[in-house]
Short mmCIF file of C-alpha atoms and ligand atoms in Angstrom, two decimals:
data_model
loop_
_atom_site.label_atom_id
_atom_site.label_comp_id
_atom_site.label_asym_id
_atom_site.label_seq_id
_atom_site.Cartn_x
_atom_site.Cartn_y
_atom_site.Cartn_z
CA MET A 1148 -40.38 97.83 -21.57
CA ASN A 1149 -38.41 100.63 -19.76
CA THR A 1150 -35.12 101.64 -21.45
CA PRO A 1151 -32.36 102.33 -19.01
CA PRO A 1152 -29.32 104.34 -19.87
CA PRO A 1153 -26.55 102.20 -21.49
CA PRO A 1154 -24.08 101.04 -18.80
CA THR A 1155 -20.61 102.55 -19.06
CA ARG A 1156 -19.16 100.90 -16.01
CA PRO A 1157 -20.43 98.88 -12.99
CA ILE A 1158 -23.49 100.67 -11.75
CA PHE A 1159 -23.80 99.57 -8.06
CA ARG A 1160 -24.29 103.27 -7.24
CA GLY A 1161 -25.20 105.22 -4.15
CA ALA A 1162 -24.42 104.32 -0.61
CA PRO A 1163 -23.84 100.58 -0.58
CA THR A 1164 -26.67 98.46 0.73
CA GLY A 1165 -27.03 94.75 1.34
CA LEU A 1166 -29.14 91.82 2.50
CA LEU A 1167 -28.18 91.62 6.19
CA GLY A 1168 -30.41 88.69 7.13
CA LEU A 1169 -33.07 86.35 5.77
CA GLY A 1170 -35.96 84.53 7.36
CA THR A 1171 -38.61 82.24 6.05
CA TYR A 1172 -41.79 80.44 7.14
CA LEU A 1173 -43.37 77.32 5.65
CA PRO A 1174 -46.78 76.23 6.81
CA SER A 1175 -47.16 72.98 8.79
CA ARG A 1176 -49.33 71.03 6.30
CA THR A 1177 -47.74 69.49 3.19
CA ILE A 1178 -49.91 68.69 0.25
CA THR A 1179 -48.89 65.95 -2.10
CA ASN A 1180 -49.74 65.60 -5.83
CA LYS A 1181 -51.85 62.54 -4.78
CA GLU A 1182 -54.00 64.77 -2.59
CA ILE A 1183 -54.40 67.38 -5.32
CA CYS A 1184 -55.50 64.63 -7.75
CA GLU A 1185 -58.35 63.62 -5.48
CA GLN A 1186 -60.19 66.79 -6.63
CA ILE A 1187 -59.05 67.18 -10.22
CA ASP A 1188 -58.83 65.00 -13.37
CA SER A 1189 -55.04 64.72 -13.55
CA SER A 1190 -52.23 62.42 -12.37
CA GLU A 1191 -49.27 62.69 -10.03
CA GLU A 1192 -47.01 62.06 -12.96
CA TRP A 1193 -48.68 64.73 -15.20
CA ILE A 1194 -48.20 67.33 -12.49
CA ARG A 1195 -44.63 66.40 -11.85
CA SER A 1196 -43.55 66.23 -15.43
CA ARG A 1197 -45.39 69.36 -16.65
CA SER A 1198 -44.56 71.63 -13.71
CA GLY A 1199 -41.76 69.93 -11.67
CA ILE A 1200 -43.86 70.13 -8.51
CA GLN A 1201 -44.00 67.22 -6.09
CA VAL A 1202 -45.28 68.86 -2.96
CA ARG A 1203 -46.37 72.21 -1.66
CA TYR A 1204 -47.38 73.65 1.71
CA TRP A 1205 -50.88 74.99 2.54
CA ALA A 1206 -51.58 77.06 5.63
CA GLU A 1207 -53.79 75.88 8.49
CA PRO A 1208 -56.40 78.37 9.65
CA SER A 1209 -54.11 79.62 12.48
CA GLU A 1210 -51.32 80.32 9.95
CA THR A 1211 -52.68 83.72 8.86
CA VAL A 1212 -50.76 85.99 6.44
CA GLU A 1213 -49.89 88.22 9.42
CA TYR A 1214 -48.66 85.32 11.55
CA MET A 1215 -46.48 83.92 8.68
CA ALA A 1216 -45.15 87.30 7.63
CA ALA A 1217 -44.25 88.24 11.22
CA THR A 1218 -42.67 84.90 11.94
CA ALA A 1219 -40.49 85.19 8.75
CA ALA A 1220 -39.62 88.79 9.70
CA GLU A 1221 -38.54 87.87 13.25
CA ARG A 1222 -36.25 85.12 11.86
CA ALA A 1223 -34.77 87.70 9.44
CA LEU A 1224 -34.17 90.18 12.21
CA GLU A 1225 -32.51 87.46 14.39
CA HIS A 1226 -30.37 86.36 11.46
CA ALA A 1227 -29.27 90.00 10.84
CA GLY A 1228 -28.71 90.67 14.51
CA ILE A 1229 -31.03 93.74 14.25
CA ASP A 1230 -33.57 94.72 16.78
CA ALA A 1231 -37.11 95.31 15.48
CA ARG A 1232 -36.98 98.87 16.80
CA GLU A 1233 -34.12 99.65 14.36
CA ILE A 1234 -36.45 99.13 11.39
CA GLY A 1235 -37.40 102.35 9.59
CA CYS A 1236 -39.84 100.86 7.09
CA VAL A 1237 -41.73 97.62 6.58
CA ILE A 1238 -42.76 96.63 3.01
CA VAL A 1239 -45.04 93.67 2.54
CA SER A 1240 -45.68 92.13 -0.93
CA THR A 1241 -48.80 90.07 -1.04
CA VAL A 1242 -51.87 89.31 -3.23
CA SER A 1243 -53.57 87.12 -0.64
CA HIS A 1244 -54.18 89.61 2.18
CA LEU A 1245 -58.01 89.55 1.85
CA HIS A 1246 -58.53 93.08 3.24
CA GLN A 1247 -58.38 96.12 1.09
CA PHE A 1248 -57.23 98.06 4.14
CA PRO A 1249 -55.48 98.49 6.52
CA SER A 1250 -52.18 97.32 5.09
CA LEU A 1251 -50.77 94.08 6.27
CA ALA A 1252 -47.42 95.79 6.83
CA ALA A 1253 -48.77 98.02 9.59
CA GLY A 1254 -50.07 94.98 11.45
CA VAL A 1255 -46.86 93.07 11.03
CA ALA A 1256 -44.73 96.01 12.22
CA HIS A 1257 -46.92 96.21 15.32
CA ARG A 1258 -46.79 92.42 15.94
CA ILE A 1259 -42.93 92.25 15.80
CA GLY A 1260 -42.58 95.29 18.05
CA ALA A 1261 -41.02 97.51 15.46
CA GLY A 1262 -42.13 100.76 17.06
CA ALA A 1263 -43.63 103.12 14.52
CA PRO A 1264 -41.85 102.56 11.18
CA GLY A 1265 -43.18 103.52 7.78
CA ALA A 1266 -45.29 100.59 6.57
CA PHE A 1267 -47.07 99.72 3.37
CA ASP A 1268 -48.11 96.88 1.05
CA ILE A 1269 -47.25 96.38 -2.56
CA SER A 1270 -49.06 94.42 -5.24
CA ALA A 1271 -46.54 93.11 -7.81
CA GLY A 1272 -47.59 89.52 -7.84
CA CYS A 1273 -44.74 87.00 -8.10
CA ALA A 1274 -42.30 89.81 -8.78
CA GLY A 1275 -43.10 91.44 -5.41
CA PHE A 1276 -39.97 90.45 -3.48
CA CYS A 1277 -37.66 91.81 -6.17
CA TYR A 1278 -39.83 95.06 -6.35
CA GLY A 1279 -39.70 95.46 -2.58
CA LEU A 1280 -36.02 94.74 -2.40
CA SER A 1281 -35.35 97.53 -4.90
CA LEU A 1282 -37.46 100.01 -2.97
CA ALA A 1283 -35.79 99.03 0.20
CA SER A 1284 -32.34 99.33 -1.14
CA ASP A 1285 -33.13 102.79 -2.56
CA MET A 1286 -34.57 103.99 0.72
CA VAL A 1287 -31.39 102.88 2.58
CA ALA A 1288 -29.10 104.38 -0.14
CA ALA A 1289 -30.99 107.66 -0.06
CA GLY A 1290 -30.92 107.85 3.77
CA SER A 1291 -34.71 107.51 4.15
CA ALA A 1292 -34.40 104.58 6.51
CA ARG A 1293 -31.36 102.85 8.00
CA HIS A 1294 -32.94 99.36 7.91
CA VAL A 1295 -35.90 98.19 5.94
CA LEU A 1296 -37.75 94.87 6.30
CA VAL A 1297 -38.99 93.41 3.04
CA ILE A 1298 -41.55 90.67 3.47
CA ALA A 1299 -43.31 88.55 0.91
CA VAL A 1300 -46.17 86.44 2.18
CA GLU A 1301 -48.90 84.38 0.41
CA ARG A 1302 -51.82 82.23 1.35
CA LEU A 1303 -52.73 81.30 -2.13
CA SER A 1304 -54.47 78.12 -1.10
CA GLU A 1305 -57.26 80.42 -0.12
CA LEU A 1306 -57.55 81.85 -3.56
CA LEU A 1307 -57.44 78.51 -5.35
CA ASP A 1308 -60.44 76.62 -6.73
CA PRO A 1309 -59.39 73.07 -5.76
CA THR A 1310 -61.39 71.62 -8.60
CA ASP A 1311 -59.78 73.72 -11.36
CA ARG A 1312 -57.17 71.45 -12.94
CA HIS A 1313 -55.37 74.34 -14.54
CA THR A 1314 -54.34 76.00 -11.23
CA ALA A 1315 -55.02 73.71 -8.22
CA PHE A 1316 -51.74 71.92 -8.35
CA LEU A 1317 -49.51 74.90 -8.89
CA PHE A 1318 -49.58 77.14 -5.91
CA GLY A 1319 -48.29 77.01 -2.31
CA ASP A 1320 -48.19 79.14 0.81
CA GLY A 1321 -45.42 80.67 2.92
CA ALA A 1322 -43.45 83.80 3.80
CA GLY A 1323 -39.95 85.17 3.32
CA ALA A 1324 -38.34 88.27 4.74
CA ALA A 1325 -35.09 90.15 4.34
CA VAL A 1326 -33.52 92.93 6.31
CA VAL A 1327 -31.90 95.48 4.00
CA GLY A 1328 -29.43 97.90 5.45
CA PRO A 1329 -26.09 99.66 5.02
CA SER A 1330 -23.23 97.44 3.87
CA ASP A 1331 -19.41 97.66 3.46
CA GLN A 1332 -19.72 96.59 -0.19
CA PRO A 1333 -22.58 96.96 -2.75
CA GLY A 1334 -25.01 94.14 -2.21
CA VAL A 1335 -28.11 95.01 -4.13
CA GLY A 1336 -27.76 95.86 -7.80
CA PRO A 1337 -30.03 98.16 -9.82
CA VAL A 1338 -33.40 96.57 -10.63
CA VAL A 1339 -34.54 96.02 -14.16
CA TRP A 1340 -38.31 96.05 -13.97
CA GLY A 1341 -41.33 96.67 -16.08
CA SER A 1342 -45.00 95.78 -16.89
CA ASP A 1343 -47.15 94.95 -19.78
CA GLY A 1344 -50.79 95.53 -18.97
CA SER A 1345 -51.87 94.16 -22.37
CA HIS A 1346 -51.49 90.75 -20.61
CA LYS A 1347 -53.47 91.79 -17.56
CA ASP A 1348 -56.01 89.10 -18.01
CA THR A 1349 -53.46 86.26 -18.34
CA ILE A 1350 -53.30 85.59 -14.50
CA ARG A 1351 -56.13 87.21 -12.63
CA GLN A 1352 -58.84 86.95 -10.06
CA THR A 1353 -62.08 85.50 -11.61
CA HIS A 1354 -64.13 88.48 -10.45
CA SER A 1355 -63.92 91.49 -8.17
CA TRP A 1356 -64.99 91.63 -4.56
CA ALA A 1357 -67.60 94.24 -5.72
CA ALA A 1358 -69.11 91.70 -8.07
CA LEU A 1359 -69.86 89.48 -5.02
CA ARG A 1360 -72.02 92.19 -3.62
CA GLU A 1361 -73.81 92.87 -6.98
CA THR A 1362 -74.39 89.21 -7.92
CA PRO A 1363 -76.00 87.06 -5.22
CA GLY A 1364 -74.70 83.48 -5.24
CA LEU A 1365 -71.67 84.30 -7.43
CA GLY A 1366 -69.24 82.74 -4.96
CA ARG A 1367 -65.79 83.90 -3.95
CA PRO A 1368 -63.16 84.78 -6.51
CA TYR A 1369 -60.39 82.45 -7.45
CA ILE A 1370 -57.10 82.58 -9.42
CA THR A 1371 -57.65 81.91 -13.10
CA MET A 1372 -54.82 81.72 -15.60
CA ASP A 1373 -53.85 81.00 -19.21
CA GLY A 1374 -51.02 78.86 -18.29
CA ARG A 1375 -49.81 78.20 -21.85
CA GLU A 1376 -49.57 82.00 -22.49
CA VAL A 1377 -47.75 82.71 -19.23
CA PHE A 1378 -45.36 79.87 -20.01
CA ARG A 1379 -44.55 81.15 -23.50
CA TRP A 1380 -44.21 84.73 -22.27
CA ALA A 1381 -41.93 83.82 -19.35
CA ALA A 1382 -39.77 81.38 -21.16
CA TYR A 1383 -38.94 83.60 -24.05
CA GLN A 1384 -39.27 87.23 -22.82
CA LEU A 1385 -37.26 87.08 -19.59
CA GLY A 1386 -33.82 86.33 -21.06
CA PRO A 1387 -33.05 89.85 -22.17
CA ILE A 1388 -34.30 91.24 -18.82
CA ALA A 1389 -31.88 88.92 -17.01
CA GLU A 1390 -29.05 89.96 -19.27
CA GLU A 1391 -29.84 93.66 -18.67
CA ALA A 1392 -29.82 93.09 -14.93
CA LEU A 1393 -26.32 91.58 -15.17
CA ALA A 1394 -25.15 94.46 -17.43
CA ARG A 1395 -26.53 97.17 -15.12
CA ALA A 1396 -24.76 95.50 -12.12
CA GLY A 1397 -21.57 95.35 -14.12
CA VAL A 1398 -21.07 91.63 -13.79
CA SER A 1399 -21.14 88.64 -16.15
CA ALA A 1400 -22.74 85.32 -15.90
CA ALA A 1401 -19.38 83.88 -15.05
CA ASP A 1402 -19.21 86.09 -11.87
CA LEU A 1403 -22.43 84.54 -10.53
CA ASP A 1404 -22.64 81.94 -7.75
CA ALA A 1405 -26.33 81.37 -8.19
CA PHE A 1406 -29.36 82.00 -10.53
CA VAL A 1407 -32.58 82.33 -8.55
CA PRO A 1408 -35.49 82.60 -10.94
CA HIS A 1409 -39.16 82.82 -9.71
CA GLN A 1410 -40.15 79.22 -9.04
CA ALA A 1411 -43.19 78.98 -11.34
CA ASN A 1412 -42.47 75.83 -13.37
CA ALA A 1413 -39.28 73.78 -13.67
CA ARG A 1414 -39.61 73.86 -17.50
CA ILE A 1415 -39.62 77.71 -17.52
CA THR A 1416 -36.36 77.54 -15.45
CA ASP A 1417 -34.89 75.10 -17.99
CA GLU A 1418 -35.71 77.46 -20.88
CA LEU A 1419 -34.18 80.40 -19.13
CA VAL A 1420 -30.97 78.53 -18.16
CA LYS A 1421 -30.64 77.38 -21.75
CA GLY A 1422 -31.14 80.87 -23.15
CA LEU A 1423 -28.70 82.50 -20.72
CA GLY A 1424 -25.85 80.07 -21.31
CA LEU A 1425 -24.88 79.96 -17.63
CA PRO A 1426 -21.56 78.41 -16.87
CA ALA A 1427 -21.46 75.05 -14.93
CA THR A 1428 -20.25 76.93 -11.79
CA VAL A 1429 -23.61 78.68 -11.33
CA THR A 1430 -26.06 76.92 -9.02
CA VAL A 1431 -29.65 77.16 -10.27
CA ALA A 1432 -32.44 77.22 -7.74
CA ARG A 1433 -35.03 74.53 -8.38
CA THR A 1434 -37.17 74.71 -5.40
CA VAL A 1435 -40.52 74.63 -7.19
CA GLU A 1436 -40.31 70.88 -6.65
CA ILE A 1437 -40.68 71.19 -2.88
CA HIS A 1438 -42.65 74.50 -2.46
CA GLY A 1439 -44.79 74.78 -5.55
CA ASN A 1440 -45.26 78.32 -6.85
CA THR A 1441 -45.41 80.47 -3.84
CA SER A 1442 -45.63 83.76 -5.82
CA ALA A 1443 -43.37 86.51 -4.37
CA VAL A 1444 -42.22 84.18 -1.64
CA SER A 1445 -40.51 81.87 -4.07
CA VAL A 1446 -37.29 83.92 -4.39
CA PRO A 1447 -36.53 84.36 -0.67
CA LEU A 1448 -37.49 80.68 -0.02
CA ALA A 1449 -35.14 79.60 -2.85
CA ILE A 1450 -32.23 81.72 -1.53
CA GLU A 1451 -32.65 80.36 1.99
CA GLU A 1452 -32.73 76.80 0.69
CA LEU A 1453 -29.51 77.27 -1.40
CA LEU A 1454 -27.67 78.73 1.58
CA ALA A 1455 -29.03 76.17 4.03
CA ARG A 1456 -27.93 73.26 1.85
CA GLY A 1457 -24.56 74.85 1.25
CA ASP A 1458 -25.32 75.03 -2.49
CA ALA A 1459 -24.45 78.68 -2.76
CA ARG A 1460 -21.84 80.79 -0.87
CA PRO A 1461 -22.77 83.55 1.52
CA GLY A 1462 -21.39 86.73 0.01
CA GLY A 1463 -21.54 85.20 -3.50
CA LEU A 1464 -23.41 86.92 -6.30
CA ALA A 1465 -26.90 85.80 -7.33
CA LEU A 1466 -29.10 86.87 -10.12
CA LEU A 1467 -32.74 87.20 -9.02
CA LEU A 1468 -35.39 87.17 -11.77
CA SER A 1469 -39.14 87.29 -11.24
CA PHE A 1470 -42.42 87.72 -13.10
CA GLY A 1471 -46.09 87.62 -12.31
CA THR A 1472 -49.62 88.90 -12.68
CA GLY A 1473 -49.81 92.21 -14.52
CA LEU A 1474 -47.72 91.08 -16.26
CA VAL A 1475 -44.88 92.59 -14.34
CA TRP A 1476 -41.30 91.52 -14.01
CA ALA A 1477 -38.18 92.49 -11.99
CA GLY A 1478 -34.56 91.26 -11.85
CA GLN A 1479 -31.41 92.32 -9.97
CA VAL A 1480 -28.09 91.03 -8.88
CA VAL A 1481 -27.57 90.67 -5.14
CA ARG A 1482 -24.71 89.60 -2.78
CA LEU A 1483 -26.13 86.58 -0.91
CA PRO A 1484 -26.66 87.07 2.87
CA PRO A 1485 -24.95 84.96 5.59
CA ALA A 1486 -26.01 81.27 5.70
CA PRO A 1487 -28.74 80.32 8.20
CA ALA A 1488 -27.50 79.14 11.54
CA GLY A 1489 -27.00 75.34 12.07
CA PRO A 1490 -25.50 72.45 10.08
CA PRO A 1491 -26.10 72.20 6.29
CA ARG A 1492 -29.62 71.06 5.53
CA PRO A 1493 -29.93 67.70 3.89
CA ALA A 1494 -31.88 67.32 0.61
CA VAL A 1495 -35.59 67.37 1.40
CA THR A 1496 -37.33 64.09 1.23
CA ALA A 1497 -40.72 63.98 -0.51
CA PRO A 1498 -43.70 62.01 0.71
CA ALA A 1499 -43.54 58.27 -0.05
CA THR A 1500 -46.07 58.59 -2.82
CA ASP A 1501 -43.84 60.80 -4.89
CA THR A 1502 -40.35 60.65 -6.28
CA THR A 1503 -37.71 62.30 -4.03
CA PRO A 1504 -37.08 65.80 -5.23
CA THR A 1505 -33.43 66.53 -6.16
CA ALA A 1506 -31.36 69.25 -4.60
CA PRO A 1507 -30.71 72.45 -6.63
CA THR A 1508 -28.26 71.44 -9.31
CA LYS A 1509 -25.08 72.81 -10.62
CA GLU A 1510 -25.78 73.09 -14.40
CA THR A 1511 -23.88 70.52 -16.41
CA ARG A 1512 -23.78 72.65 -19.56
CA SER A 1513 -20.66 74.64 -20.29
C1 LIG B 1053 -50.02 75.29 -16.12
C2 LIG B 1053 -48.93 74.48 -16.86
C3 LIG B 1053 -48.14 73.59 -15.90
C4 LIG B 1053 -49.66 73.63 -17.91
O1 LIG B 1053 -48.64 72.93 -18.64
P1 LIG B 1053 -48.72 72.93 -20.24
O2 LIG B 1053 -47.70 71.96 -20.71
O3 LIG B 1053 -48.63 74.33 -20.68
O4 LIG B 1053 -50.08 72.33 -20.49
P2 LIG B 1053 -51.24 72.89 -21.49
O5 LIG B 1053 -52.04 73.97 -20.74
O6 LIG B 1053 -50.66 73.16 -22.81
O7 LIG B 1053 -52.18 71.69 -21.59
C5 LIG B 1053 -51.76 70.45 -22.21
C6 LIG B 1053 -52.85 69.52 -22.10
O8 LIG B 1053 -52.96 69.03 -20.74
C7 LIG B 1053 -54.29 69.21 -20.30
N1 LIG B 1053 -54.26 69.54 -18.84
C8 LIG B 1053 -54.34 70.76 -18.33
N2 LIG B 1053 -54.22 70.72 -16.98
C9 LIG B 1053 -54.03 69.37 -16.71
C10 LIG B 1053 -53.96 68.68 -15.50
N3 LIG B 1053 -53.93 69.25 -14.24
N4 LIG B 1053 -53.80 67.32 -15.55
C11 LIG B 1053 -53.91 66.69 -16.72
N5 LIG B 1053 -54.00 67.28 -17.89
C12 LIG B 1053 -54.09 68.64 -17.88
C13 LIG B 1053 -54.87 70.30 -21.05
O9 LIG B 1053 -56.24 70.22 -21.13
C14 LIG B 1053 -54.24 69.98 -22.48
O10 LIG B 1053 -54.93 69.00 -23.08
P3 LIG B 1053 -55.29 69.02 -24.64
O11 LIG B 1053 -53.98 69.08 -25.26
O12 LIG B 1053 -56.09 67.83 -24.86
O13 LIG B 1053 -56.05 70.35 -24.79
C15 LIG B 1053 -47.99 75.36 -17.58
O14 LIG B 1053 -48.67 76.03 -18.69
C16 LIG B 1053 -47.38 76.43 -16.72
O15 LIG B 1053 -46.79 76.21 -15.69
N6 LIG B 1053 -47.59 77.75 -17.10
C17 LIG B 1053 -47.14 78.85 -16.29
C18 LIG B 1053 -48.05 79.11 -15.14
C19 LIG B 1053 -47.45 80.00 -14.21
O16 LIG B 1053 -46.32 80.02 -13.99
N7 LIG B 1053 -48.32 80.82 -13.62
C20 LIG B 1053 -47.97 81.71 -12.55
C21 LIG B 1053 -46.99 82.66 -13.00
S1 LIG B 1053 -46.54 83.72 -11.76
#
């Protein structure tokens, strides 16, 4: 784990940067637990009680990673009131762009009419949005770019073996994007991030693309995972990382409006909330119920959902915390962007076969 210098005072340093706008995209096709159970030996109740998930979205063939990323990016630009040509760099986090090159970012930049910004992809699994946000904020603070688009996009349905009961029910598709730019007040705190490659086999691709060439009939690679090990690691190792992110931002849990952990499993979120002792005033994002685990997309999707439902205050402070394949992790405190346009969004209604998911809750613990 990296060891940052001890904080002596609030460390929102450098030229202030902020989240100026947010945009998301969810595919058109919802997949219920009932549908998942048609291909695996499981039950709707097992999936709901062990993971919290009741429904997820899977992309149709026309909903490519480029299309979803560009749509989320255009929505973020509109939300921020920024023209695509004002973007100095595009960062895309994804593990499901099935081309080694060129980067997805370059294609997305072209598609949204961004001119000729810097553009590159990052691979930080489910922590990718927090990684990208940190890079974007540092670029703006340093003067390398005035506005940066950070996009997370995943089509994990394409990397799933629908007959593997350990993974088939967990993952969903979608995209989330944020415009990061100069701000009157500090809006992106220092990142606390790290990696532990001794766990590199815990969540991985079954085999490499090269193995396909070398072994005829091998079949395409899929996500494979030791869920129990990931669960244990996340539930018990992330607490100190969250506390360090708060300390480095110079804020306490009581200053937070919202806690937005990566939406991997509702029970991991429960453990984290318990360990952090969050006051009742802090809203906890619990969108895994309605999105599944969308990898790096889960954090921007959850932020958007909190704001759209009126469950968190624009301008309020939120602690973001994410982890994923690597294993890697990242957390930082941010000031929430403006709420999406339109009236507050009602609680999402799940398909008739499932129990209705609840809205994100204010924790009842004191
Ligand atoms: C995957 C996950 C939901 C499984 O829940 P769990 O409570 O850990 O379940 P376990 O793996 O311990 O399995 C418990 C039992 O259920 C069984 N089981 C596994 N998958 C099942 C399924 N889909 N349906 C029914 N039973 C299942 C197991 O075989 C095991 O049976 P056994 O006790 O007879 O051996 C959970 O481990 C998890 O969410 N882990 C984190 C995964 C994650 O976040 N990955 C991405 C990180 S970015």
